mmCIF file of C-alpha atoms in Angstrom:
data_model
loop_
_atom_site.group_PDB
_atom_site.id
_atom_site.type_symbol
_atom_site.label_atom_id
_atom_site.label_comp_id
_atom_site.label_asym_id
_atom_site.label_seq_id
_atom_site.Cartn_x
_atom_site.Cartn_y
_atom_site.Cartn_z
ATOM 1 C CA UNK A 1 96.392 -30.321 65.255
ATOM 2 C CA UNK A 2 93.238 -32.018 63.149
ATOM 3 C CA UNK A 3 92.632 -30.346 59.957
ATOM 4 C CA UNK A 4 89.333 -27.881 59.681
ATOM 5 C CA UNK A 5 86.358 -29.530 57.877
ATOM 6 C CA UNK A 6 85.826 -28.202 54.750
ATOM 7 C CA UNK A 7 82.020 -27.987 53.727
ATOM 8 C CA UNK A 8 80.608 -27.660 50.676
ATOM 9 C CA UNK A 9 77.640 -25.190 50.728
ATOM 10 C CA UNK A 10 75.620 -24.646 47.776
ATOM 11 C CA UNK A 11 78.690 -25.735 45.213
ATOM 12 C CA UNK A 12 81.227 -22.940 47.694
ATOM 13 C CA UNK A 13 83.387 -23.994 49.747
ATOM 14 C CA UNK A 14 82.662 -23.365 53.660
ATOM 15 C CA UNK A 15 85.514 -23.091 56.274
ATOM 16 C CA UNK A 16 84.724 -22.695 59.779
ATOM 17 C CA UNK A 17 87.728 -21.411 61.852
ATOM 18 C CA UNK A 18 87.457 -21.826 65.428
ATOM 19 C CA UNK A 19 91.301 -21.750 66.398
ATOM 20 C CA UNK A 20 94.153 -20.064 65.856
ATOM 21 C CA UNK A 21 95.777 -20.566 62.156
ATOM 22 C CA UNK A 22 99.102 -20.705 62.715
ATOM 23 C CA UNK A 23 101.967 -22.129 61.200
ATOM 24 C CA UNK A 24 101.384 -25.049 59.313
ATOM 25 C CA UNK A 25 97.780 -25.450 59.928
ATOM 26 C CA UNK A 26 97.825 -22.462 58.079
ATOM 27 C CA UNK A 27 99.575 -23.518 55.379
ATOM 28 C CA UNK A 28 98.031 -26.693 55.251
ATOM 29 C CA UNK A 29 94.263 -25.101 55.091
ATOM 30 C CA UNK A 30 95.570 -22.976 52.176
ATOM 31 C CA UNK A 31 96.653 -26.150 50.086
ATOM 32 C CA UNK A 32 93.834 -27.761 50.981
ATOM 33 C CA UNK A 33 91.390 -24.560 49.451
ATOM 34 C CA UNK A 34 93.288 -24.245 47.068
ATOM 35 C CA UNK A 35 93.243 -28.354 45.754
ATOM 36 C CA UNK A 36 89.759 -28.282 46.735
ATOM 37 C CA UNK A 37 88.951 -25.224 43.947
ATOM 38 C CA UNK A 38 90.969 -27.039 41.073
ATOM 39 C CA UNK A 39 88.787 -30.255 41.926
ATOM 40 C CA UNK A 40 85.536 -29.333 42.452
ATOM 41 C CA UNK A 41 85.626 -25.789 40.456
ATOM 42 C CA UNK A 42 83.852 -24.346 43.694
ATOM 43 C CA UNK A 43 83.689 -20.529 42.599
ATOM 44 C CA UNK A 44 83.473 -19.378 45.786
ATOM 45 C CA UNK A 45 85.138 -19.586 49.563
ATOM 46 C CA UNK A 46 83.372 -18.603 52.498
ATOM 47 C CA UNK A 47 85.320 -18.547 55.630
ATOM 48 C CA UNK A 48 83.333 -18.368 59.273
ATOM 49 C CA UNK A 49 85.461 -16.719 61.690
ATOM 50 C CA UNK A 50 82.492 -16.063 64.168
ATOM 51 C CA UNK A 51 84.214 -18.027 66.836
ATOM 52 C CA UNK A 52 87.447 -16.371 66.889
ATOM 53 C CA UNK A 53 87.981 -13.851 69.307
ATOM 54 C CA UNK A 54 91.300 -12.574 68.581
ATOM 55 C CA UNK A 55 92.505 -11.959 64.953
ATOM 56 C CA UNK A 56 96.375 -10.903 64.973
ATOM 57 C CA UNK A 57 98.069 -9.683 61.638
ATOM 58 C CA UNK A 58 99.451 -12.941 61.042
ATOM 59 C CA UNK A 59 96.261 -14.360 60.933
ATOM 60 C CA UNK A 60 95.006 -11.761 58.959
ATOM 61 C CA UNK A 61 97.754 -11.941 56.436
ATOM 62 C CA UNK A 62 96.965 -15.638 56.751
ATOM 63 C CA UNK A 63 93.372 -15.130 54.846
ATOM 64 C CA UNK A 64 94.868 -12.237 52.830
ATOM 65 C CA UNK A 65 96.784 -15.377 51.509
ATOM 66 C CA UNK A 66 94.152 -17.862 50.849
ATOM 67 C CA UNK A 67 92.042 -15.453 49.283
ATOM 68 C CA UNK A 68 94.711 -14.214 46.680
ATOM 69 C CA UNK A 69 95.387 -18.513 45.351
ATOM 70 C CA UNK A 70 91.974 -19.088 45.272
ATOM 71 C CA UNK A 71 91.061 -15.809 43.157
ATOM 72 C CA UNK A 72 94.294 -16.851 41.117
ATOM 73 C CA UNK A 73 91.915 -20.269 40.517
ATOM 74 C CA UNK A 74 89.574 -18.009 39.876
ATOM 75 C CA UNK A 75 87.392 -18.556 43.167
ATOM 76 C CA UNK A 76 86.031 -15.671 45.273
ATOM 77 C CA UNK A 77 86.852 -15.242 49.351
ATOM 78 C CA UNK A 78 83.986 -14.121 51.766
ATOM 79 C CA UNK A 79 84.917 -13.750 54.930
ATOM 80 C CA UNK A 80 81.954 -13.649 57.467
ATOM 81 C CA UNK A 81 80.666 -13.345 61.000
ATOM 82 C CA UNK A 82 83.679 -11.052 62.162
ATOM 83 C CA UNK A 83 83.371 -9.629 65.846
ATOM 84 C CA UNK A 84 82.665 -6.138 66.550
ATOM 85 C CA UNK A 85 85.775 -6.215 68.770
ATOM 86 C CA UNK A 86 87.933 -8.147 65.952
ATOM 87 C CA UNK A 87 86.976 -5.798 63.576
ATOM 88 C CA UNK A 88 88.156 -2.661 65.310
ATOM 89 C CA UNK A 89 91.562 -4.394 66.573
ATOM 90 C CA UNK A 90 92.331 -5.335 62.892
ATOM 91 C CA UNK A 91 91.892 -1.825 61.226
ATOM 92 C CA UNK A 92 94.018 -0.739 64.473
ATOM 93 C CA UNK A 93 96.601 -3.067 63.440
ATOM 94 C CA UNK A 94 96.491 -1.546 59.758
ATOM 95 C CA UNK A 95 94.866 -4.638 57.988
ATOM 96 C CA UNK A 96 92.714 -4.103 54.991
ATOM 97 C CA UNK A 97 92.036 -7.980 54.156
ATOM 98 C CA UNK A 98 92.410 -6.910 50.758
ATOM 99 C CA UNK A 99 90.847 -9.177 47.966
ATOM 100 C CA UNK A 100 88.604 -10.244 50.768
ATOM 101 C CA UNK A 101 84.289 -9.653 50.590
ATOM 102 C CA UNK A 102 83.185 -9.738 53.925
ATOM 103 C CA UNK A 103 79.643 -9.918 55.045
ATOM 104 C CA UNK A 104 77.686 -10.301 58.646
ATOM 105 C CA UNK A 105 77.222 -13.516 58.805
ATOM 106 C CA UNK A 106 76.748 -16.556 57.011
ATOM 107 C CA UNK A 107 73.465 -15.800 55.661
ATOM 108 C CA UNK A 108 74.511 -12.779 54.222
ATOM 109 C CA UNK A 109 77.563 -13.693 53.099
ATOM 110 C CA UNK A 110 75.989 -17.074 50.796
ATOM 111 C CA UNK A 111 73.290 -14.352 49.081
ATOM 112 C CA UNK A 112 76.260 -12.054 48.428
ATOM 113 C CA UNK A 113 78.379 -14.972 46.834
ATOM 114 C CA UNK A 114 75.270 -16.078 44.895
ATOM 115 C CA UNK A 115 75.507 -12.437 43.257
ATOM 116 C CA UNK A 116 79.193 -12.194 42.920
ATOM 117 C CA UNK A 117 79.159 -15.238 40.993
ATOM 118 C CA UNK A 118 75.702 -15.592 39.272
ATOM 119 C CA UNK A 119 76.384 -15.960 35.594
ATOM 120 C CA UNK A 120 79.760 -16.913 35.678
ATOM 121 C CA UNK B 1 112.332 -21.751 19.669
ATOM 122 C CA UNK B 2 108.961 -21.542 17.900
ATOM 123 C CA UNK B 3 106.699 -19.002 18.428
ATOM 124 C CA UNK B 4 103.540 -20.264 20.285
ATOM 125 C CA UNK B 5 99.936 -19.997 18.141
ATOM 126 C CA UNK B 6 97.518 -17.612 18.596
ATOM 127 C CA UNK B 7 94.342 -18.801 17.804
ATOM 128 C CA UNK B 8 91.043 -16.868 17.365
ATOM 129 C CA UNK B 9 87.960 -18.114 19.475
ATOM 130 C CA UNK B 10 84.689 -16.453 19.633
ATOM 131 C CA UNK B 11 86.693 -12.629 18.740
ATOM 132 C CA UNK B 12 89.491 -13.509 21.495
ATOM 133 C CA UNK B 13 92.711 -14.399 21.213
ATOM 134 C CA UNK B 14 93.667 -17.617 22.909
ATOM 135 C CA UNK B 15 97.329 -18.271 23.873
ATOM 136 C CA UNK B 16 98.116 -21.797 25.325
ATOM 137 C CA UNK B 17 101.306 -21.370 26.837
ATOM 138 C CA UNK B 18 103.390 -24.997 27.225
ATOM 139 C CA UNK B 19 106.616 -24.186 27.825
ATOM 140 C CA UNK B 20 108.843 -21.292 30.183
ATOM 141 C CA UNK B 21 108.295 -17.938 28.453
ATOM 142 C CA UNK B 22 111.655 -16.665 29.043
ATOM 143 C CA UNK B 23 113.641 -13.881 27.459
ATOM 144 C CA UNK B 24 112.741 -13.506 23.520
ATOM 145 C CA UNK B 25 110.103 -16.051 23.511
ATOM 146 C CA UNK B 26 108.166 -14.071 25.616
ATOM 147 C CA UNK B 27 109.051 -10.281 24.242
ATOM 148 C CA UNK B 28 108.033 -12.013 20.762
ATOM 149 C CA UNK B 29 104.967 -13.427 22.283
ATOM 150 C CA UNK B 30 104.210 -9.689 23.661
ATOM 151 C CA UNK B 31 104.948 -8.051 20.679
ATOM 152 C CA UNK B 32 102.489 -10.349 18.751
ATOM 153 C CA UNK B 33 99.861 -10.163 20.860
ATOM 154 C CA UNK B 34 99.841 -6.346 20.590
ATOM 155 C CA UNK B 35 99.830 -6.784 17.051
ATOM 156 C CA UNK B 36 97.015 -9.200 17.100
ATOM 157 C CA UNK B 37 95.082 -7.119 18.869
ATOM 158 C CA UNK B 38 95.638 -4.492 16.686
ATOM 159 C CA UNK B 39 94.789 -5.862 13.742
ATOM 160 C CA UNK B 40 92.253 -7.992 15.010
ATOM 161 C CA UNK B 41 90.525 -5.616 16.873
ATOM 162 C CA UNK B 42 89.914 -8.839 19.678
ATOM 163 C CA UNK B 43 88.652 -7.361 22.929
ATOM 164 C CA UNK B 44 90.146 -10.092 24.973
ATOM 165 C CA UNK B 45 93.220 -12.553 25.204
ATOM 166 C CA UNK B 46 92.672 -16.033 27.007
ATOM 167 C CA UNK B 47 96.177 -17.433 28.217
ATOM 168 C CA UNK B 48 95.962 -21.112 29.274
ATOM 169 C CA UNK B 49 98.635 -22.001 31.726
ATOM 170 C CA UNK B 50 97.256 -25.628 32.354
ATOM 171 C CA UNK B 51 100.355 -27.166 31.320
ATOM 172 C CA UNK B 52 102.702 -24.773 32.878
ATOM 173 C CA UNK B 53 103.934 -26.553 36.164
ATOM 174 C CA UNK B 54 106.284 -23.532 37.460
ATOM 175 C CA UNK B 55 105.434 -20.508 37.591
ATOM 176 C CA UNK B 56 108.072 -18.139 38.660
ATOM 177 C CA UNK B 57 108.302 -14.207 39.167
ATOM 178 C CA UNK B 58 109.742 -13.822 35.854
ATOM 179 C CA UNK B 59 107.010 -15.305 33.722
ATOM 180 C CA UNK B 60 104.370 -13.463 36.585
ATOM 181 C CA UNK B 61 106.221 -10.201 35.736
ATOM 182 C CA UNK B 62 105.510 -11.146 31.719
ATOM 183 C CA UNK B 63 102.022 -12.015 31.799
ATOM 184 C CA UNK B 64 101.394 -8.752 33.407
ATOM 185 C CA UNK B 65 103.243 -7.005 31.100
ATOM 186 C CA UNK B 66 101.477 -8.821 28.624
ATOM 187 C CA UNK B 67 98.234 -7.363 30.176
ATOM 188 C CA UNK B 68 98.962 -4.133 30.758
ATOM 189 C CA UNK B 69 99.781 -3.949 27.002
ATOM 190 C CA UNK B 70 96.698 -5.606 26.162
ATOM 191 C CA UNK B 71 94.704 -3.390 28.071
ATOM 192 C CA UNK B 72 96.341 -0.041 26.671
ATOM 193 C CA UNK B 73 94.702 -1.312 23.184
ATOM 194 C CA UNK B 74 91.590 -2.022 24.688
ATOM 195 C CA UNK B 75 91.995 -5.800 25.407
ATOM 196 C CA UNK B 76 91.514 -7.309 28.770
ATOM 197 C CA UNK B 77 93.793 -10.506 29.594
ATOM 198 C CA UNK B 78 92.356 -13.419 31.515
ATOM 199 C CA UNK B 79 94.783 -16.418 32.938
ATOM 200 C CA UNK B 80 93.077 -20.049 33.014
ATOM 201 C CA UNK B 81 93.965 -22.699 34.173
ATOM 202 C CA UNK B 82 96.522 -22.180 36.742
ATOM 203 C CA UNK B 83 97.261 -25.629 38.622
ATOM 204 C CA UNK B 84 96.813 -25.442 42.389
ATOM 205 C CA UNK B 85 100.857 -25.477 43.676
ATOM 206 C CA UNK B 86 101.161 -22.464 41.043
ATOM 207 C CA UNK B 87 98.857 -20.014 42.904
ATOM 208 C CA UNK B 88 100.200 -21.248 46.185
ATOM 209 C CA UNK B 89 103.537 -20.352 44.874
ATOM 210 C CA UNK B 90 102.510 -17.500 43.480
ATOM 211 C CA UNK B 91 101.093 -15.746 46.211
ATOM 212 C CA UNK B 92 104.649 -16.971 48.234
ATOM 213 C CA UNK B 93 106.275 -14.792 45.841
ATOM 214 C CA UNK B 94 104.481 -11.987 46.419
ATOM 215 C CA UNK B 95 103.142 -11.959 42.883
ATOM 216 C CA UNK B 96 99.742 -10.988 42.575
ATOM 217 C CA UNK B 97 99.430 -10.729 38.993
ATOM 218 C CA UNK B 98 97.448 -6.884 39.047
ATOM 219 C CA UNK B 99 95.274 -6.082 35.775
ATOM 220 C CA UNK B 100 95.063 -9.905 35.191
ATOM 221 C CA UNK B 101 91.656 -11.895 35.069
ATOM 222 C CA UNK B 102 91.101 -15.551 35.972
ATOM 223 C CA UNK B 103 89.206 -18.540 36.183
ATOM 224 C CA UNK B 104 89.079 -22.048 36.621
ATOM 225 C CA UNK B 105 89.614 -23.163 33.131
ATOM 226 C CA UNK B 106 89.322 -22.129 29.549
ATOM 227 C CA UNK B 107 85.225 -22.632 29.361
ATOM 228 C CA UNK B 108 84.805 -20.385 32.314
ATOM 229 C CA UNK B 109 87.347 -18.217 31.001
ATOM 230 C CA UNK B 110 85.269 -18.070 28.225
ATOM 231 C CA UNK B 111 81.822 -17.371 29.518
ATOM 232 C CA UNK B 112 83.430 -15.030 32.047
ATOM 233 C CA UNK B 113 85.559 -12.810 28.746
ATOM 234 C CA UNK B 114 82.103 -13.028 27.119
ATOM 235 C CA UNK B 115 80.519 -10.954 29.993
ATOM 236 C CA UNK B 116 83.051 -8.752 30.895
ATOM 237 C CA UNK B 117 83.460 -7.759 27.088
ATOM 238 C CA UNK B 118 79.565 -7.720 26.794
ATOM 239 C CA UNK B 119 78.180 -4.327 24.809
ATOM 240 C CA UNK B 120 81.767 -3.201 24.666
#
């Protein structure tokens, strides 16, 4: 499977997910955030799930993932544009997405990264 | 084997860790920093792991010992410059380094110790 695009937006990093992350695509978009951070110092990573319709824990535990390396490089993770629908299976399922912001949309989610990391 | 320096930069300690901080090394490293701080009064300690190629559950456990000590004398601890296949690794072990700041590298560290310490 091709790798996602990674975009840079305003010096974060944007990640559009449109399929499932499983397996080693997973793994593989988590090395590739994470080199990403170290080389461009991006302080920020906003992932666009607005596409996905169906958000199992393994996903889930799949961004819980990405978000803990890049805050260990010292980058936040926003996830936006979650579904109504995704959002009420995944606190079903138990999932916090701890260590993850979340916000709306994309909009939303750039002007809340600009204040999480003006200044630093 | 020699104790690593502590150096003094702007009021915090830095610690530039370049070798596996294992067993006494890394008690003695402990203890001094708690002295440091103690004597120094320094309101943050900067660790810079930019050397450190493997980082494994031990020396995780450490630095957050290290941390929580710092922070019962008033200290907060900030990790920089953690190499990419670290964090990955990291977060594989489970290990998500609670109580402990970080950033990019030691200039962010820096400028991010200067505001978190601000007015204290």
């Amino acid at each position: 499977m091709d790798d996602l695009p990674l975009i840079e937006v305003e010096g974060f990093l944007l990640v559009s997910v449109q399929t499932d992350l499983h397996d080693e695509l997973a793994q593989r978009l988590n090395q590739r955030i994470c080199e990403h951070i170290a080389r461009s110092g991006s302080r920020g990573v906003i992932i666009d799930i607005s596409t996905v319709e169906i958000l199992d824990t393994y996903m889930g535990r799949m961004l819980e993932i990405i978000a803990a390396a890049s805050r260990l490089l010292g980058a936040q993770t926003m996830l936006v544009g979650m579904r109504p629908e995704v959002a009420m299976t995944l606190v079903e399922l138990g999932m916090q997405l701890q260590g993850i912001h979340t916000a709306l949309n994309l909009d939303r989610g750039l002007a809340r990264m600009r204040e999480l990391t003006a200044g630093s």
